[in-house]
Coordinates of C-alpha atoms in Angstrom, one line a residue:
X3 CA -51.1 -21.5 -16.0
X4 CA -47.4 -21.0 -14.8
X5 CA -47.1 -22.1 -11.1
X6 CA -44.1 -21.1 -8.8
X7 CA -43.3 -22.5 -5.5
X8 CA -41.7 -20.2 -2.9
X9 CA -40.3 -20.7 0.6
X10 CA -40.3 -17.9 3.0
X11 CA -40.2 -17.5 7.1
X12 CA -42.9 -17.9 9.6
X13 CA -44.1 -14.5 10.6
X14 CA -46.6 -11.9 9.2
X15 CA -43.5 -9.8 8.0
X16 CA -42.3 -12.8 6.1
X17 CA -45.2 -14.8 4.9
X18 CA -48.5 -12.8 4.9
X19 CA -46.9 -10.0 2.6
X20 CA -45.7 -12.7 0.2
X21 CA -49.4 -14.4 0.0
X22 CA -50.9 -11.0 -0.6
X23 CA -48.4 -10.1 -3.2
X24 CA -48.9 -13.4 -5.0
X25 CA -52.6 -12.9 -5.0
X26 CA -52.1 -9.4 -6.7
X27 CA -49.5 -10.9 -9.1
X28 CA -51.8 -13.7 -10.2
X29 CA -54.7 -11.3 -10.9
X30 CA -52.2 -9.2 -13.2
X31 CA -50.4 -11.8 -14.9
X32 CA -52.0 -15.2 -14.3
X33 CA -48.9 -16.7 -12.7
X34 CA -49.7 -18.5 -9.6
X35 CA -47.0 -18.3 -6.8
X36 CA -47.7 -20.6 -3.9
X37 CA -45.8 -19.8 -0.5
X38 CA -44.6 -22.0 2.2
X39 CA -42.7 -20.9 5.3
X40 CA -39.9 -22.3 7.7
X41 CA -39.0 -21.0 11.2
X42 CA -37.1 -17.9 11.8
X43 CA -34.2 -20.3 13.1
X44 CA -34.4 -22.3 10.0
X45 CA -34.4 -19.1 7.9
X46 CA -31.1 -18.1 9.5
X47 CA -29.2 -21.3 9.5
X48 CA -30.9 -23.9 7.1
X49 CA -28.6 -24.8 4.3
X50 CA -29.9 -23.5 0.9
X51 CA -28.9 -26.6 -1.2
X52 CA -32.1 -28.7 0.0
X53 CA -34.4 -25.8 -0.6
X54 CA -33.0 -24.7 -3.9
X55 CA -33.9 -28.2 -5.2
X56 CA -37.6 -28.0 -4.0
X57 CA -38.5 -24.2 -4.6
X58 CA -38.5 -21.6 -7.4
X59 CA -38.4 -18.8 -5.3
X60 CA -36.5 -18.5 -1.9
X61 CA -36.4 -15.7 0.7
X62 CA -32.9 -16.0 2.2
X63 CA -30.6 -14.1 4.6
X64 CA -27.9 -12.5 2.7
X65 CA -24.9 -14.3 4.2
X66 CA -25.9 -17.4 2.6
X67 CA -25.2 -15.9 -1.0
X68 CA -21.3 -16.3 -1.2
X69 CA -21.8 -20.2 -0.5
X70 CA -24.8 -20.7 -2.5
X71 CA -23.8 -18.9 -5.3
X72 CA -20.2 -20.4 -5.6
X73 CA -22.2 -23.9 -5.5
X74 CA -24.4 -22.8 -8.4
X75 CA -27.6 -23.2 -6.3
X76 CA -28.9 -19.6 -7.2
X77 CA -29.7 -18.1 -10.7
X78 CA -28.1 -14.7 -11.3
X79 CA -30.8 -12.1 -11.8
X80 CA -28.8 -10.0 -14.1
X81 CA -28.2 -10.4 -17.7
X82 CA -31.7 -11.4 -18.1
X83 CA -33.7 -8.6 -19.4
X84 CA -33.9 -6.8 -16.1
X85 CA -30.7 -4.9 -15.8
X86 CA -32.4 -1.5 -15.9
X87 CA -34.8 -2.5 -13.2
X88 CA -31.8 -3.7 -11.1
X89 CA -29.8 -0.7 -11.6
X90 CA -32.7 1.3 -10.3
X91 CA -33.1 -0.8 -7.3
X92 CA -29.1 -0.5 -6.7
X93 CA -29.7 3.3 -6.6
X94 CA -32.7 3.0 -4.4
X95 CA -30.8 0.8 -1.6
X96 CA -31.0 1.3 2.1
X97 CA -27.3 1.3 3.1
X98 CA -25.7 -2.0 1.9
X99 CA -28.8 -4.0 1.8
X100 CA -28.9 -4.4 -1.9
X101 CA -25.2 -5.0 -2.5
X102 CA -25.1 -7.8 0.3
X103 CA -27.2 -10.1 -2.4
X104 CA -24.1 -9.8 -4.9
X105 CA -21.4 -12.1 -5.4
X106 CA -18.5 -12.2 -8.0
X107 CA -20.1 -9.5 -10.1
X108 CA -23.7 -10.8 -10.1
X109 CA -27.0 -10.1 -8.3
X110 CA -28.2 -13.1 -6.6
X111 CA -31.2 -11.7 -4.7
X112 CA -33.1 -8.5 -4.1
X113 CA -33.4 -6.9 -0.7
X114 CA -37.2 -7.0 -0.4
X115 CA -36.9 -6.6 3.3
X116 CA -34.2 -4.5 5.1
X117 CA -33.2 -4.8 8.8
X118 CA -30.7 -4.3 11.3
X119 CA -30.5 -4.5 15.1
X120 CA -32.1 -1.4 16.3
X121 CA -33.6 -0.2 19.7
X122 CA -37.1 -0.3 20.6
X123 CA -39.2 1.1 23.4
X124 CA -42.7 1.4 24.8
X125 CA -43.4 5.4 24.6
X126 CA -46.3 5.0 27.2
X127 CA -43.8 3.4 29.7
X128 CA -40.7 5.2 28.7
X129 CA -41.2 8.3 26.6
X130 CA -37.5 9.1 26.1
X131 CA -35.3 5.9 25.6
X132 CA -31.7 6.0 26.5
X133 CA -29.2 7.0 23.7
X134 CA -26.1 5.4 25.0
X135 CA -24.9 2.4 26.9
X136 CA -24.6 4.0 30.2
X137 CA -28.2 4.9 30.1
X138 CA -29.1 1.5 29.0
X139 CA -27.4 -0.3 31.9
X140 CA -29.0 2.3 34.4
X141 CA -32.3 1.5 33.0
X142 CA -31.6 -2.4 33.2
X143 CA -30.9 -2.0 36.8
X144 CA -34.5 -1.0 37.5
X145 CA -35.8 -4.3 35.7
X146 CA -37.0 -2.4 32.6
X147 CA -34.8 -3.7 29.7
X148 CA -35.2 -6.9 27.7
X149 CA -32.6 -8.5 25.2
X150 CA -33.0 -11.3 22.7
X151 CA -29.8 -13.1 23.5
X152 CA -30.5 -16.6 22.3
X153 CA -27.2 -17.8 20.5
X154 CA -27.8 -16.3 16.9
X155 CA -28.9 -12.8 18.6
X156 CA -26.2 -13.0 21.4
X157 CA -23.7 -13.5 18.4
X158 CA -25.4 -10.8 16.4
X159 CA -25.0 -8.4 19.4
X160 CA -21.2 -9.4 19.9
X161 CA -20.9 -8.4 16.2
X162 CA -22.6 -5.3 16.4
X163 CA -20.7 -4.0 19.5
X164 CA -17.5 -5.2 17.8
X165 CA -18.1 -3.3 14.6
X166 CA -19.4 -0.1 16.5
X167 CA -15.9 0.0 18.4
X168 CA -14.2 -0.1 15.0
X169 CA -12.9 -3.6 15.4
X170 CA -15.4 -5.6 13.4
X171 CA -15.3 -9.5 13.7
X172 CA -13.0 -11.2 11.0
X173 CA -11.6 -7.8 10.0
X174 CA -8.4 -9.7 9.1
X175 CA -8.7 -13.0 7.0
X176 CA -8.5 -16.0 9.5
X177 CA -9.1 -14.1 12.5
X178 CA -12.2 -13.5 14.8
X179 CA -11.1 -11.0 17.3
X180 CA -8.0 -9.8 19.3
X181 CA -8.3 -10.7 23.0
X182 CA -8.5 -7.0 24.2
X183 CA -11.2 -6.2 21.6
X184 CA -13.3 -9.4 22.4
X185 CA -13.0 -8.5 26.1
X186 CA -14.4 -5.0 25.9
X187 CA -17.5 -6.3 24.0
X188 CA -18.0 -9.2 26.1
X189 CA -17.8 -7.1 29.3
X190 CA -20.6 -5.0 28.4
X191 CA -22.6 -8.0 27.3
X192 CA -22.1 -9.7 30.6
X193 CA -23.1 -6.4 32.3
X194 CA -26.5 -6.3 30.3
X195 CA -27.0 -10.2 30.6
X196 CA -26.9 -9.7 34.6
X197 CA -29.6 -7.1 34.4
X198 CA -32.3 -8.8 32.1
X199 CA -34.5 -11.7 33.0
X200 CA -32.7 -15.1 32.5
X201 CA -35.2 -16.0 29.9
X202 CA -33.8 -13.5 27.4
X203 CA -30.8 -15.7 26.8
X204 CA -33.1 -18.2 25.1
X205 CA -35.3 -15.4 23.5
X206 CA -35.3 -14.0 19.9
X207 CA -36.4 -10.5 18.7
X208 CA -39.9 -11.5 18.1
X209 CA -40.3 -13.0 21.6
X210 CA -38.9 -9.8 23.2
X211 CA -41.3 -7.7 20.9
X212 CA -44.1 -9.8 22.0
X213 CA -43.2 -9.2 25.6
X214 CA -42.7 -5.5 25.2
X215 CA -46.0 -5.2 23.5
X216 CA -47.9 -7.0 26.3
X217 CA -48.9 -6.0 29.7
X218 CA -45.4 -6.4 31.5
X219 CA -43.3 -3.7 33.1
X220 CA -40.5 -3.9 30.4
X221 CA -40.0 -0.9 28.5
X222 CA -37.0 -1.0 26.3
X223 CA -34.7 -3.3 24.3
X224 CA -31.2 -2.0 23.1
X225 CA -30.5 -4.3 20.4
X226 CA -33.0 -6.3 18.6
X227 CA -34.1 -6.8 14.8
X228 CA -36.8 -4.3 14.0
X229 CA -40.2 -5.5 13.2
X230 CA -42.5 -2.7 11.7
X231 CA -45.6 -4.8 12.6
X232 CA -45.1 -3.9 16.3
X233 CA -45.2 -0.3 15.5
X234 CA -48.6 -0.4 13.8
X235 CA -51.7 0.1 15.6
X236 CA -53.9 -2.8 16.5
X237 CA -51.0 -5.5 15.9
X238 CA -50.6 -5.9 19.7
X239 CA -52.1 -4.4 22.9
X240 CA -49.4 -1.9 23.0
X241 CA -47.4 -0.2 20.0
X242 CA -43.7 -0.1 20.1
X243 CA -41.4 2.5 18.7
X244 CA -38.0 1.5 16.9
X245 CA -35.2 4.1 17.0
X246 CA -31.5 3.9 16.5
X247 CA -29.3 1.8 18.6
X248 CA -27.6 3.3 21.6
X249 CA -24.4 5.3 20.7
X250 CA -21.0 3.9 21.1
X251 CA -17.6 4.9 20.1
X252 CA -18.7 5.1 16.3
X253 CA -22.1 6.6 17.1
X254 CA -24.9 4.4 16.0
X255 CA -22.6 2.7 13.2
X256 CA -21.9 -1.1 13.0
X257 CA -25.3 -2.7 13.6
X258 CA -25.2 -6.2 11.9
X259 CA -27.2 -6.0 8.7
X260 CA -30.0 -8.4 8.3
X261 CA -33.1 -8.4 6.5
X262 CA -34.4 -10.8 3.9
X263 CA -34.3 -11.0 0.1
X264 CA -35.9 -13.1 -2.7
X265 CA -33.7 -15.3 -4.7
X266 CA -34.4 -17.6 -7.6
X267 CA -33.2 -21.2 -7.5
X268 CA -30.8 -22.3 -10.2
X269 CA -32.8 -25.5 -10.6
X270 CA -36.3 -23.9 -11.4
X271 CA -37.8 -24.9 -14.6
X272 CA -39.5 -21.6 -14.8
X273 CA -36.5 -19.5 -14.6
X274 CA -37.9 -16.6 -16.5
X275 CA -41.2 -16.4 -14.6
X276 CA -39.4 -16.7 -11.3
X277 CA -37.0 -13.8 -12.3
X278 CA -39.8 -11.5 -13.4
X279 CA -41.7 -12.0 -10.1
X280 CA -38.6 -11.4 -7.9
X281 CA -38.1 -8.2 -9.8
X282 CA -41.7 -7.1 -9.6
X283 CA -41.9 -7.9 -5.8
X284 CA -39.0 -5.5 -5.1
X285 CA -40.6 -2.7 -7.4
X286 CA -41.6 0.4 -5.4
X287 CA -45.1 0.2 -6.1
X288 CA -45.3 -3.2 -4.8
X289 CA -43.0 -2.5 -1.8
X290 CA -44.9 0.6 -0.6
X291 CA -48.3 -1.0 -1.5
X292 CA -49.6 -4.5 -1.4
X293 CA -46.3 -5.8 0.3
X294 CA -46.2 -3.2 3.1
X295 CA -50.2 -3.2 3.8
X296 CA -49.9 -7.2 4.3
X297 CA -47.3 -6.8 7.0
X298 CA -44.2 -6.8 5.1
X299 CA -41.2 -4.6 6.0
X300 CA -39.9 -2.9 2.6
X301 CA -36.2 -3.1 1.7
X302 CA -35.8 -0.1 -0.6
X303 CA -35.3 3.8 0.3
X304 CA -38.4 4.9 -1.7
X305 CA -40.5 3.0 0.8
X306 CA -38.4 4.0 3.7
X307 CA -39.0 7.5 2.8
X308 CA -42.8 7.0 2.3
X309 CA -44.9 9.5 4.2
X310 CA -47.8 7.1 4.5
X311 CA -45.7 4.2 5.6
X312 CA -43.8 6.1 8.3
X313 CA -47.0 7.7 9.5
X314 CA -48.6 4.3 9.8
X315 CA -45.6 2.7 11.4
X316 CA -44.9 5.4 14.2
X317 CA -41.9 6.6 12.1
X318 CA -40.3 3.1 12.1
X319 CA -38.4 3.7 8.9
X320 CA -37.2 7.4 9.5
X321 CA -36.5 6.4 13.2
X322 CA -34.1 3.7 12.5
X323 CA -32.6 4.8 9.1
X324 CA -29.2 6.2 10.5
X325 CA -28.6 2.8 12.0
X326 CA -29.3 1.1 8.7
X327 CA -27.3 3.4 6.7
X328 CA -24.2 2.7 8.8
X329 CA -24.9 -1.1 9.4
X330 CA -22.0 -3.6 9.0
X331 CA -22.1 -6.5 6.5
X332 CA -20.9 -9.8 7.7
X333 CA -17.8 -11.2 5.9
X334 CA -18.4 -12.4 2.4
X335 CA -16.8 -15.8 2.5
X336 CA -18.3 -19.2 1.8
X337 CA -17.3 -20.5 5.3
X338 CA -19.0 -17.8 7.2
X339 CA -22.3 -19.4 7.8
X340 CA -20.7 -22.3 9.3
X341 CA -18.6 -20.2 11.4
X342 CA -21.6 -18.4 12.7
X343 CA -23.6 -21.3 13.4
X344 CA -20.7 -23.0 15.5
X345 CA -19.7 -19.8 17.3
X346 CA -23.2 -18.5 18.4
X347 CA -24.0 -21.1 21.0
X348 CA -20.6 -20.4 22.5
X349 CA -21.5 -16.8 23.0
X350 CA -24.6 -17.5 25.0
X351 CA -22.7 -20.3 27.0
X352 CA -20.1 -17.4 27.9
X353 CA -23.0 -15.3 29.0
X354 CA -24.3 -18.1 31.2
X355 CA -21.0 -18.5 32.7
X356 CA -20.6 -22.1 31.2
X357 CA -17.7 -21.0 29.2
X358 CA -14.9 -18.6 30.0
X359 CA -14.6 -15.6 27.7
X360 CA -10.9 -16.5 27.1
X361 CA -12.2 -19.9 25.8
X362 CA -14.7 -18.5 23.7
X363 CA -12.2 -16.2 21.9
X364 CA -9.7 -19.0 21.7
X365 CA -12.1 -21.4 20.0
X366 CA -13.5 -18.8 17.7
X367 CA -9.9 -17.7 16.5
X368 CA -9.1 -21.4 15.9
X369 CA -12.2 -21.8 14.0
X370 CA -11.7 -18.6 11.9
X371 CA -8.3 -19.8 10.8
X372 CA -10.0 -22.9 9.0
X373 CA -13.3 -21.1 7.7
X374 CA -12.5 -17.4 7.3
X375 CA -9.0 -17.8 6.0
X376 CA -9.8 -16.6 2.4
X377 CA -11.7 -13.8 0.9

């Protein structure tokens, strides 16, 4: 029996769906796929190099692709007998999610999980959520808003707001943001930070979803990566409804694209079986079937349009689709992950008042000159 080892991330959305899909795949093919998980933080920032040497299959965040591909850590999925299936998946993409796993003309992953920062509310406490930032700040003054703003998430918010203004981070090689553009974004973030509980500055989207779906008074979060699990009945005491982000200068465009994709290690001794499993996992039948039913968040449009999935998830997919279609893709440079890792804590420090906004922007622009100077 062929055995593959896979590494995913710690949440029912990341792990349970992989285990259930692997069980079905073993029943059909006899190939055994054994999954392990790492933390959400490690999913975001752990280098691929060590994982690729130990696992055949990797569930990764797409910004890792440029560096991992250029270092030869990931195997291309194209040119190996699956090109027709890859073309069909490209035509079934939600926004730029599928394309975010390409590099230098090759496909290094499949967007089996599509996500961006979206808004979320408790309909039993807040039937009609705010649709713009004035409404968000007004609701926050009443103590009813949460916001995941630990370093990686506060940085993601900064990127989303900058892209929504039409001034995305690193739009010019070697430059983070102009002072005026950064100032406008940080001013809004400071206003929000002053109106949410202090623990939000150390919280991730899962922790905020857990708080919203519990018995507290909080009713809304304006920017948090969506988790369809919390929209399903019986997952937590209260269901959450995910909707498009509050409208800014460009409407609901610019949300930072996240999600997760399955990739194949270039070091695997089982290259063909690993590629075959990755393509099977991304297929519409699996995405809308065993993958979703076990807690997964599908990545392709045929599942996002599926009536059964939308009914089951309180219209999660249709309710956030516009945000996903207009999502912003982080710079495709090998130095970007290091840039994100270094700058993220500075953003939260600025929100805490431990670092001035001017110093944050100065440091980030200096770092961008070194890490983001080439495309």
